[in-house]
PDB file of C-alpha atoms in Angstrom:
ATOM      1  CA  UNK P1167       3.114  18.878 -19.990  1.00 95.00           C
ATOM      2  CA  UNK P1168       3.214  18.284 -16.362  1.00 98.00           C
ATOM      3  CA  UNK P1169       2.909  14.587 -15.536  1.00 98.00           C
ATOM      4  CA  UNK P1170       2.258  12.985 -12.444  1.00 98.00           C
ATOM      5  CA  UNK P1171       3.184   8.980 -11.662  1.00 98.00           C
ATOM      6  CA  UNK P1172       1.051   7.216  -9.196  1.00 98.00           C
ATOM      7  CA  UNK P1173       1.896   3.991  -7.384  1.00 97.00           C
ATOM      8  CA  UNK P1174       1.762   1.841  -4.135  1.00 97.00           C
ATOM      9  CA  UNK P1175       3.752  -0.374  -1.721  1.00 97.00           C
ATOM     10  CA  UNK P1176       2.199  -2.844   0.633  1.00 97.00           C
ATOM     11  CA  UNK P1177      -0.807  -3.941  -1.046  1.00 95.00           C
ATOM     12  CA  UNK P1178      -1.054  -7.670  -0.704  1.00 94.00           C
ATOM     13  CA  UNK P1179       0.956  -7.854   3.776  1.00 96.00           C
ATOM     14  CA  UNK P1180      -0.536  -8.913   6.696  1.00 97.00           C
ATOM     15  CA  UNK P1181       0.929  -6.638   9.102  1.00 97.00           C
ATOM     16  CA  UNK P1182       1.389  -2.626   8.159  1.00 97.00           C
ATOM     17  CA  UNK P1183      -0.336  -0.503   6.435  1.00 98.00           C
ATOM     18  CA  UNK P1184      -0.353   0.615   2.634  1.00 98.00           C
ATOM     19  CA  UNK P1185       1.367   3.622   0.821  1.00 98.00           C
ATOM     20  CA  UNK P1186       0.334   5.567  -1.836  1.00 98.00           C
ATOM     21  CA  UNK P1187       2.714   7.851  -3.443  1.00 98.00           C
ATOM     22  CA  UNK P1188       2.132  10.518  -6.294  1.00 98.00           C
ATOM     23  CA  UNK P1189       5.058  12.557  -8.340  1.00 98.00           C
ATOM     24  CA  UNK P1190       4.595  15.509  -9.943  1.00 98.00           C
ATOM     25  CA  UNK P1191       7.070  16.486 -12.646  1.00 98.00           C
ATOM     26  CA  UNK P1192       7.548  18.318 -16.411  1.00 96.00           C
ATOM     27  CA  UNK P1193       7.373  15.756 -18.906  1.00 94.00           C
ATOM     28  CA  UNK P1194      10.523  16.496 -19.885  1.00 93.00           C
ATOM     29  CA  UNK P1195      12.538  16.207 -16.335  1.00 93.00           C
ATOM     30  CA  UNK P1196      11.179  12.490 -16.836  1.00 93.00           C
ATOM     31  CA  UNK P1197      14.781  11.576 -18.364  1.00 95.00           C
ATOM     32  CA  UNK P1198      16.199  12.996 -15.256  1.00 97.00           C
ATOM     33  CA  UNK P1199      14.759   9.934 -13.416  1.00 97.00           C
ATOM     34  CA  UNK P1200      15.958   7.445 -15.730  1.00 94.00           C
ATOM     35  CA  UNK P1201      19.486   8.986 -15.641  1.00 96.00           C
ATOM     36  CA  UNK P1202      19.824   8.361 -11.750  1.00 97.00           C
ATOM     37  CA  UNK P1203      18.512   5.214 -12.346  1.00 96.00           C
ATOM     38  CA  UNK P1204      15.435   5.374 -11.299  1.00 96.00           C
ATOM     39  CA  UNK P1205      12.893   2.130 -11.752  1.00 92.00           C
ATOM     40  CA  UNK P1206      10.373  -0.219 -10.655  1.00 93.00           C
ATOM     41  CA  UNK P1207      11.347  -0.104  -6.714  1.00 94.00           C
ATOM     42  CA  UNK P1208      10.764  -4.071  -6.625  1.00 92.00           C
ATOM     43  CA  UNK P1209      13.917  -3.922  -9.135  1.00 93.00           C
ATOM     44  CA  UNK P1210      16.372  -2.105  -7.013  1.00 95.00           C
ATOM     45  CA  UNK P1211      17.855  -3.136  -3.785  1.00 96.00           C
ATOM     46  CA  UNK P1212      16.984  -1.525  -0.419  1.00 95.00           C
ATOM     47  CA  UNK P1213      20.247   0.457  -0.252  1.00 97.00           C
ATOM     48  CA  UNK P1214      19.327   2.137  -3.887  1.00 97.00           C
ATOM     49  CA  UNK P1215      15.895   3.068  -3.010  1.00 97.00           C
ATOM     50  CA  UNK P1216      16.855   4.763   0.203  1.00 97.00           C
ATOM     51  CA  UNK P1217      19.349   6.624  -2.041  1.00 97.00           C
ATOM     52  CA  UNK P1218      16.749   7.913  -4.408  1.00 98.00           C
ATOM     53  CA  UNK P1219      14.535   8.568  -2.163  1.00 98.00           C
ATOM     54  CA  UNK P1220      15.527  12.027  -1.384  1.00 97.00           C
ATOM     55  CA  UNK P1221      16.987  12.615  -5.227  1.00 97.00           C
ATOM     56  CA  UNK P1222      13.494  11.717  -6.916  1.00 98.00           C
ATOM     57  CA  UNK P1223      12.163  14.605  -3.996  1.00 97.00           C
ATOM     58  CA  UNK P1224      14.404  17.240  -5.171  1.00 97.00           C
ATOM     59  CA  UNK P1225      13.393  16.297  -9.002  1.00 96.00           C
ATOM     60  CA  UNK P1226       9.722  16.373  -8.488  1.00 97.00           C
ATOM     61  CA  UNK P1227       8.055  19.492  -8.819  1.00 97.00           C
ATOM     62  CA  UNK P1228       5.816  18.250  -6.114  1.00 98.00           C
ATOM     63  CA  UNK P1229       4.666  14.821  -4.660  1.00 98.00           C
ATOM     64  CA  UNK P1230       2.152  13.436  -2.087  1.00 98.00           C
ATOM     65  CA  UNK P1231       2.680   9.997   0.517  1.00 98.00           C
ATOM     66  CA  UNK P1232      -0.281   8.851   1.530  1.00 98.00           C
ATOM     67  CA  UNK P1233      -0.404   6.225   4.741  1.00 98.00           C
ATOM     68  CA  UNK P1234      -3.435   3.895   4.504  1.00 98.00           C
ATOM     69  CA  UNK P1235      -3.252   1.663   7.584  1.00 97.00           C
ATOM     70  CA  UNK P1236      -4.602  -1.251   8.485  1.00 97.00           C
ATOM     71  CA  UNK P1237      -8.220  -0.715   9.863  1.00 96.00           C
ATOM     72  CA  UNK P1238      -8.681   0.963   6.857  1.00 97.00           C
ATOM     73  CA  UNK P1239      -7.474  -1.252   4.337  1.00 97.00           C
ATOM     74  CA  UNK P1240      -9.993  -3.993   6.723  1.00 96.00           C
ATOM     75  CA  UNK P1241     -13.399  -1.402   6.442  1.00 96.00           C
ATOM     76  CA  UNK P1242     -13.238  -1.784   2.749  1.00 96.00           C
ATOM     77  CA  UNK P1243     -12.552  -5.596   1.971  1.00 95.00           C
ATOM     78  CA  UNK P1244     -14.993  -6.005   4.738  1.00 94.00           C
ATOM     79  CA  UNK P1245     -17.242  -3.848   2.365  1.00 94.00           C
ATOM     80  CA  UNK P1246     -17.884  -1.103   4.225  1.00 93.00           C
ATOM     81  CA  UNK P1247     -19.573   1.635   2.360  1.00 90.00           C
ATOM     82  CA  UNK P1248     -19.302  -0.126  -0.323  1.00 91.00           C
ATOM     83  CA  UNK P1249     -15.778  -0.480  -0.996  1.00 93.00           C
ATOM     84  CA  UNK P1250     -12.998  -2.997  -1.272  1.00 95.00           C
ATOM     85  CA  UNK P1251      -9.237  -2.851  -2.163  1.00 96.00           C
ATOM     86  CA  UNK P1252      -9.368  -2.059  -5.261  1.00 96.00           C
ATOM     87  CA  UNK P1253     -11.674   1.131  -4.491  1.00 96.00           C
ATOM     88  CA  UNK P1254      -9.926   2.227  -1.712  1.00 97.00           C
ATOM     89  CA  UNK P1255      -7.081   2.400  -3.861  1.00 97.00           C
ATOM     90  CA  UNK P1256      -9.091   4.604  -6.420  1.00 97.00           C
ATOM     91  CA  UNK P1257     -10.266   6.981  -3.811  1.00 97.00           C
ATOM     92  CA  UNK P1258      -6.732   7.366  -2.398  1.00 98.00           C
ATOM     93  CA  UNK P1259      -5.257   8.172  -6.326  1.00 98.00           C
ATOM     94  CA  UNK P1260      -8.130  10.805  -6.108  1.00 98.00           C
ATOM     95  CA  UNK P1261      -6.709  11.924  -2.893  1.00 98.00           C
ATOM     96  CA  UNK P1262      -3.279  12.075  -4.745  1.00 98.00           C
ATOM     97  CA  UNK P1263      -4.525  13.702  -8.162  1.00 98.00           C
ATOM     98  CA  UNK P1264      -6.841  16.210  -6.774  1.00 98.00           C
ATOM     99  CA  UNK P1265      -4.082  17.905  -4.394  1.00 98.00           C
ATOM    100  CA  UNK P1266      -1.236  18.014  -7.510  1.00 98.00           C
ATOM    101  CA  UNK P1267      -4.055  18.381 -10.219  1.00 97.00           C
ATOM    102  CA  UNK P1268      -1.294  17.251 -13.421  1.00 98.00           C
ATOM    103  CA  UNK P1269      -2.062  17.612 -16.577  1.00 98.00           C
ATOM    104  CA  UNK P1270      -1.303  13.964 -17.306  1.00 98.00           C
ATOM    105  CA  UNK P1271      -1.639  11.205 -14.788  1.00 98.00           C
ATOM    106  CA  UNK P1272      -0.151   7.619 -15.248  1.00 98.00           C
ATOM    107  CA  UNK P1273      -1.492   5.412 -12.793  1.00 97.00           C
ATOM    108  CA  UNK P1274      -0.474   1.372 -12.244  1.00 96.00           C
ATOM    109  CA  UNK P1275      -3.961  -0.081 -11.776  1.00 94.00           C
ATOM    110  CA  UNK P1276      -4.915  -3.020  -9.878  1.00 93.00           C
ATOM    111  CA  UNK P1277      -8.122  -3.628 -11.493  1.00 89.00           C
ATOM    112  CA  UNK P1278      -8.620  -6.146 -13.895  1.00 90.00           C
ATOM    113  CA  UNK P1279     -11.010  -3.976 -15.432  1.00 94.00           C
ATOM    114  CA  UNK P1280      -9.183  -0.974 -16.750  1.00 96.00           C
ATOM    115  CA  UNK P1281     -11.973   0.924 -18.431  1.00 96.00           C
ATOM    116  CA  UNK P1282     -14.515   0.722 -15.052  1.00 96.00           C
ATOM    117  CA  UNK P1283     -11.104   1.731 -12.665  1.00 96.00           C
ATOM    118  CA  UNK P1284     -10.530   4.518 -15.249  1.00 96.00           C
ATOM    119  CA  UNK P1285     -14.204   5.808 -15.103  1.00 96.00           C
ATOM    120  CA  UNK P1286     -14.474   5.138 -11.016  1.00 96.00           C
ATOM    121  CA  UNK P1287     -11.337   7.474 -11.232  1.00 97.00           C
ATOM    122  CA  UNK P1288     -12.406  10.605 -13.123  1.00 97.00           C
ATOM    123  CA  UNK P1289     -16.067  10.405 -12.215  1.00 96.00           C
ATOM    124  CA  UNK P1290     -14.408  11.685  -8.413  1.00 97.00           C
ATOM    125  CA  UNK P1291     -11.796  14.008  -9.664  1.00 97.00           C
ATOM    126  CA  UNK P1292     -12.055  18.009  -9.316  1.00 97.00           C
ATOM    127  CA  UNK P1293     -10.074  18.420 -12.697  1.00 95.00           C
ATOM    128  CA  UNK P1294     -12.165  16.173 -15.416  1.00 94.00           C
ATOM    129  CA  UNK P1295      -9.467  17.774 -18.438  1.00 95.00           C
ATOM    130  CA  UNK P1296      -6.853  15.732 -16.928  1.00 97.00           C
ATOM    131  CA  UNK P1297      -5.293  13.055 -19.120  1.00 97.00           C
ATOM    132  CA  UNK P1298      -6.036   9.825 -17.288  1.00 97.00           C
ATOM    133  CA  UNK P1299      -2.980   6.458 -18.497  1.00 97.00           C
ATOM    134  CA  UNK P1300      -4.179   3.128 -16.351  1.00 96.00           C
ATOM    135  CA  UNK P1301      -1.799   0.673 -16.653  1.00 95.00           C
ATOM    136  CA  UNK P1302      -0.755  -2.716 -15.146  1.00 93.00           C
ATOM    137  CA  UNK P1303       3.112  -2.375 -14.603  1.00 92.00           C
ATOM    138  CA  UNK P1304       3.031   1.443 -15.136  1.00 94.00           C
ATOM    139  CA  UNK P1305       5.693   1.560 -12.665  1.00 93.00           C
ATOM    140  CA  UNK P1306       8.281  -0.639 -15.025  1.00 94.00           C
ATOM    141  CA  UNK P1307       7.081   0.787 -18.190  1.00 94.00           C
ATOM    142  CA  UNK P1308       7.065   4.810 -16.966  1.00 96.00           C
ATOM    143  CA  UNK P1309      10.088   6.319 -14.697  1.00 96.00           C
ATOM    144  CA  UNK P1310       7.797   8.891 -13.036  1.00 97.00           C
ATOM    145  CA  UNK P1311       5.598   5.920 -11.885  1.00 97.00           C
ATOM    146  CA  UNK P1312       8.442   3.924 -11.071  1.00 97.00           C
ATOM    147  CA  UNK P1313       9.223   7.112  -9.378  1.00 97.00           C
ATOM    148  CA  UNK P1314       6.454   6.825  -6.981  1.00 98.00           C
ATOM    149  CA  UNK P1315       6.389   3.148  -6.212  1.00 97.00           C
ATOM    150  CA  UNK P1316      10.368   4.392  -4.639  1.00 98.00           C
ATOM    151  CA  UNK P1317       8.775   6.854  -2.762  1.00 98.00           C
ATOM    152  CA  UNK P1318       5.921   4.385  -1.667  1.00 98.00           C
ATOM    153  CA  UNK P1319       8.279   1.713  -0.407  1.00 97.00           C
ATOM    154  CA  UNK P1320      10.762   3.421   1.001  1.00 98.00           C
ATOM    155  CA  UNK P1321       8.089   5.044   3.127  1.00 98.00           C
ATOM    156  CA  UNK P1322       6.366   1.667   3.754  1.00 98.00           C
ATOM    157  CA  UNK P1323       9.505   0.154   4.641  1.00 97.00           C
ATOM    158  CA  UNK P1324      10.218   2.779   7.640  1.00 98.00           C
ATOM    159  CA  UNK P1325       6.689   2.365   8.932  1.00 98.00           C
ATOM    160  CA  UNK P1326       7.174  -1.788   9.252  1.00 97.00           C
ATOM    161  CA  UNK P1327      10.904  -0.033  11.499  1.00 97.00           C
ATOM    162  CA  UNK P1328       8.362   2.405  13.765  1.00 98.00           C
ATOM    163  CA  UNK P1329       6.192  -0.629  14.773  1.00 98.00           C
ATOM    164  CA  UNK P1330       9.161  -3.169  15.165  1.00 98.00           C
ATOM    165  CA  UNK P1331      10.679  -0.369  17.481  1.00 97.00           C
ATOM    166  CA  UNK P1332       7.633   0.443  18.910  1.00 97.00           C
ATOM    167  CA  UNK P1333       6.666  -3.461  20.089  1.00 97.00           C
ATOM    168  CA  UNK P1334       9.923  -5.013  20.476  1.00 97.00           C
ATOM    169  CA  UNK P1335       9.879  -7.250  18.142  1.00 97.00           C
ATOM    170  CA  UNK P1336      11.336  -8.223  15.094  1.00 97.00           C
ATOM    171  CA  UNK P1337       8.527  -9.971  13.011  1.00 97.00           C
ATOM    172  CA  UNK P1338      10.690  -9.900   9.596  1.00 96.00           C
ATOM    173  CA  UNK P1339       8.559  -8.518   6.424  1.00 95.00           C
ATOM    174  CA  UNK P1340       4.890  -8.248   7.019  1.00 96.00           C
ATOM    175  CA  UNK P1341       4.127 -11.085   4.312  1.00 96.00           C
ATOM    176  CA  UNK P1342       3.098 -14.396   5.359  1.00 93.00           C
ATOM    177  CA  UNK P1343       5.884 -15.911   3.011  1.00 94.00           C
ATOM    178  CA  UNK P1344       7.973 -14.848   5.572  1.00 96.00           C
ATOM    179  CA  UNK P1345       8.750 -17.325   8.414  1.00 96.00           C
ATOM    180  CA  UNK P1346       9.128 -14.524  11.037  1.00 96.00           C
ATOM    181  CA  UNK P1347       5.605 -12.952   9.865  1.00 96.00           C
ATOM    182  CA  UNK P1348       4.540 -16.418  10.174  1.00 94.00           C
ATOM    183  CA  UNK P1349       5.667 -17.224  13.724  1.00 95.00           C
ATOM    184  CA  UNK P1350       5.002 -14.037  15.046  1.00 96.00           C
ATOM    185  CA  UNK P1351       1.144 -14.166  13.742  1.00 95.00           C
ATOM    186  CA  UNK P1352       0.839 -17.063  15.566  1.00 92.00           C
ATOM    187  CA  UNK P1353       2.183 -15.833  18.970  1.00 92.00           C
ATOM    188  CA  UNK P1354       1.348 -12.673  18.977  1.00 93.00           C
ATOM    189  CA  UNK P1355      -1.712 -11.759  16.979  1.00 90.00           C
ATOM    190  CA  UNK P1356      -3.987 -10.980  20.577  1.00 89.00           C
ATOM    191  CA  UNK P1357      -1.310  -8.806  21.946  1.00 93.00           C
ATOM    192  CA  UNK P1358      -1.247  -5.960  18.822  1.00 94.00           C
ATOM    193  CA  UNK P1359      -4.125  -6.736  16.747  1.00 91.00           C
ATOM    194  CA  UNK P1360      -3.911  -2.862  15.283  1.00 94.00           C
ATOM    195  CA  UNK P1361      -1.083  -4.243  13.548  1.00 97.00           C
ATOM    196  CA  UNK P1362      -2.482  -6.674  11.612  1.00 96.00           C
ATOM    197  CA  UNK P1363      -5.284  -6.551   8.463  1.00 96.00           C
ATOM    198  CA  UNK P1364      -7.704  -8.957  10.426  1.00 95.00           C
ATOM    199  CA  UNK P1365      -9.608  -9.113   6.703  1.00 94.00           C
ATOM    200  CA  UNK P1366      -6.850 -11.233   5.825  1.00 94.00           C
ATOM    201  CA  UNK P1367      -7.174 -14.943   5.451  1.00 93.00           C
ATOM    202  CA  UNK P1368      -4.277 -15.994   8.178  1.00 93.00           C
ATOM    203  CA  UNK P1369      -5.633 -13.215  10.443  1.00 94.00           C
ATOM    204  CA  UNK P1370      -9.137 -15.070  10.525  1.00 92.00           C
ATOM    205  CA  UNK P1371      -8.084 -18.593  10.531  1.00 92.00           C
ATOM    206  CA  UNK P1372      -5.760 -17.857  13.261  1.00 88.00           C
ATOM    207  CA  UNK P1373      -8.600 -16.126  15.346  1.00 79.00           C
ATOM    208  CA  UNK P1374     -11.125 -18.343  14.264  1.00 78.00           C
ATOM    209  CA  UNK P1375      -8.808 -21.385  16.045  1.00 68.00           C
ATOM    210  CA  UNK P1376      -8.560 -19.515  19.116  1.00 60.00           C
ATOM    211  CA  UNK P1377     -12.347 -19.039  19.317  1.00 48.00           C
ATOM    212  CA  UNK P1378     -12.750 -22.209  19.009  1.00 51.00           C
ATOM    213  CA  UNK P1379     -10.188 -23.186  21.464  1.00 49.00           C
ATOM    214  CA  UNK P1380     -12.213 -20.819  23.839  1.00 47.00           C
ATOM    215  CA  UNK P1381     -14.932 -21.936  23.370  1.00 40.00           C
ATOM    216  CA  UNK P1382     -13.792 -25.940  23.929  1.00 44.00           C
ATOM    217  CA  UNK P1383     -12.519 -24.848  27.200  1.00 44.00           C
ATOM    218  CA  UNK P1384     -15.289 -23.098  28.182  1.00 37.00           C
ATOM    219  CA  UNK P1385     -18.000 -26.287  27.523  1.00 42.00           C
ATOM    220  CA  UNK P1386     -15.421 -28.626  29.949  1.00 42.00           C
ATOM    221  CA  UNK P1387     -15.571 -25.626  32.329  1.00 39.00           C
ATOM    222  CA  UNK P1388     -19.622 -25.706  32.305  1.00 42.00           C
ATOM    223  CA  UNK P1389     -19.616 -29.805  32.104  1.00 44.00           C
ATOM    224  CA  UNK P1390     -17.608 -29.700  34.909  1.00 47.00           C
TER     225      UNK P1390
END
């Protein structure tokens, strides 16, 4: 049976966009994954993803990256159309599914609701025959999904590089856990606001302050 793993990198940052990866393999080249020690990319090291990277490539009978950046990821927790996160994530497994049409598909879903993400999922694909696995933690429990989620933050991880090349600036992860995503929010998040998913919380509050601020200035200006 051919199988396909589907996973992501970069949901939950501030700054950066999200990946999506898909892999598309025989069921039975599955064990070839496992034997170059291939798992859930939050349990390997930066050093060992980058070295799978290219190996889990050469395994895969095909696979698909998928970039979803920023003003994207804002349009649909902002609603528009009537998305949000978890929809935009659907459409872009679509995406994935419809170009390597598997027989099988194993997916790590980030709804709650696995039945209605399951249904939102196959009501949109061009093949309704394939076999449809949603799973939280499909990418620790399957090697072709764990697979992906290499493939989607290995690619993640370069694009946070491009933009830290790009601006000048090292600004450390992209999470707000981090002290350098922190700091640099706060100085910087006028100067390259394409960088950052304004629909965020920090993003907001942050802005919010300054539009205040503006607007406190301005009212001494007119009293003046």
């Amino acid at each position: 049976m051919i199988i396909c793993g589907i996973d992501e990198a970069g949901r939950g940052p501030l700054i950066g966009p999200m990946v999506m990866a898909g892999v598309l393999i025989d069921e039975k080249d599955e064990a070839k994954f496992k034997a170059i020690g291939v798992k859930d990319s939050k349990l390997l090291t930066p050093f060992q993803r980058k070295d799978l990277f290219d190996k889990i490539k050469s395994i895969s009978k095909k696979y698909k990256i998928i970039i979803v950046q920023p003003d994207e990821i804002d349009d649909a927790v902002f609603g528009k159309g009537g998305l949000n996160l978890n929809w935009l994530e659907a459409n872009t497994s679509v995406k994935i599914l419809n170009e390597l049409n598997p027989e099988k598909a194993i997916v790590d879903a980030p709804s709650p609701n696995i039945k209605k993400y399951t249904e939102y999922i196959r009501e949109k694909l061009d093949n309704k025959k394939v076999k449809l696995v949603l799973e939280h933690k499909a990418d620790v429990n399957y090697p072709v999904v764990g697979a992906a989620s290499i493939l989607a933050k290995v690619t993640r991880d370069n694009e946070i590089e491009k933009i830290k090349k790009q601006i000048g600036i090292d600004f450390g992860s992209g999470y707000m856990s981090d002290p350098k995503t922190s700091e640099f929010l706060k100085k910087h998040h006028n100067k390259f606001p394409e960088i950052f998913r304004k629909s965020w919380a920090p993003y907001q509050k942050i802005a919010d302050k300054k539009m205040q601020k503006n607007l406190s200035d301005f009212s001494k200006f007119i009293k003046e």
